[in-house]
């Protein structure tokens, strides 16, 4: 007996579009359709092996397009009532790393938390972007402290920083939080790390430790 295995999505059907993908949430399709993002996009005008300057220019334009879509998607949503602060710590290369922190309003003491690493493949987009601010605020409203890392990208408006510069920037606040987290088994067992649109999670007082300033 022979069993044929078909890979999911476009791995098994290169012509599959989001609007016809049975795995796609209809609400997501409806939200993206006005931007033409429910179907296949045009081929990229540059190749992965093309001149670096051309690839950087393409990434910069793509970043602007993504941020415009994200801003439109969150425009008009009701305000989330949480506390927001920023803190600047020193990265592994002596560079400043800005942290965008959202937490429940009026709550003190140790809280579960999320270290949020924004999407964009560590090449484009910003933690300060409207979509990622909204995500952090929504999470904070559930009782979490959420820390978004403005790490160095490989391209885009924040400059071209070769990998693993951005990853190093993310490791700095992670180490700061894990090194000062409570040591009891019950606390330690609550730590989690995952990559979901670039997110990692942990509990603690968050305030990331490190030298720098906060506002």
GROMACS .gro file of N, CA, C and O in nm, residues 73 110 177 212:
model
   16
   73UNK      N    1  -0.421   4.884   0.974
   73UNK     CA    2  -0.494   4.776   1.041
   73UNK      C    3  -0.530   4.810   1.185
   73UNK      O    4  -0.633   4.765   1.236
  110UNK      N    5   0.627   4.133   4.131
  110UNK     CA    6   0.662   4.039   4.023
  110UNK      C    7   0.540   4.002   3.939
  110UNK      O    8   0.432   3.979   3.991
  177UNK      N    9   1.724   3.952   3.239
  177UNK     CA   10   1.604   3.908   3.310
  177UNK      C   11   1.623   3.770   3.371
  177UNK      O   12   1.584   3.744   3.484
  212UNK      N   13   2.185   5.208   3.190
  212UNK     CA   14   2.116   5.290   3.093
  212UNK      C   15   2.015   5.376   3.161
  212UNK      O   16   2.017   5.396   3.282
   0.00000   0.00000   0.00000
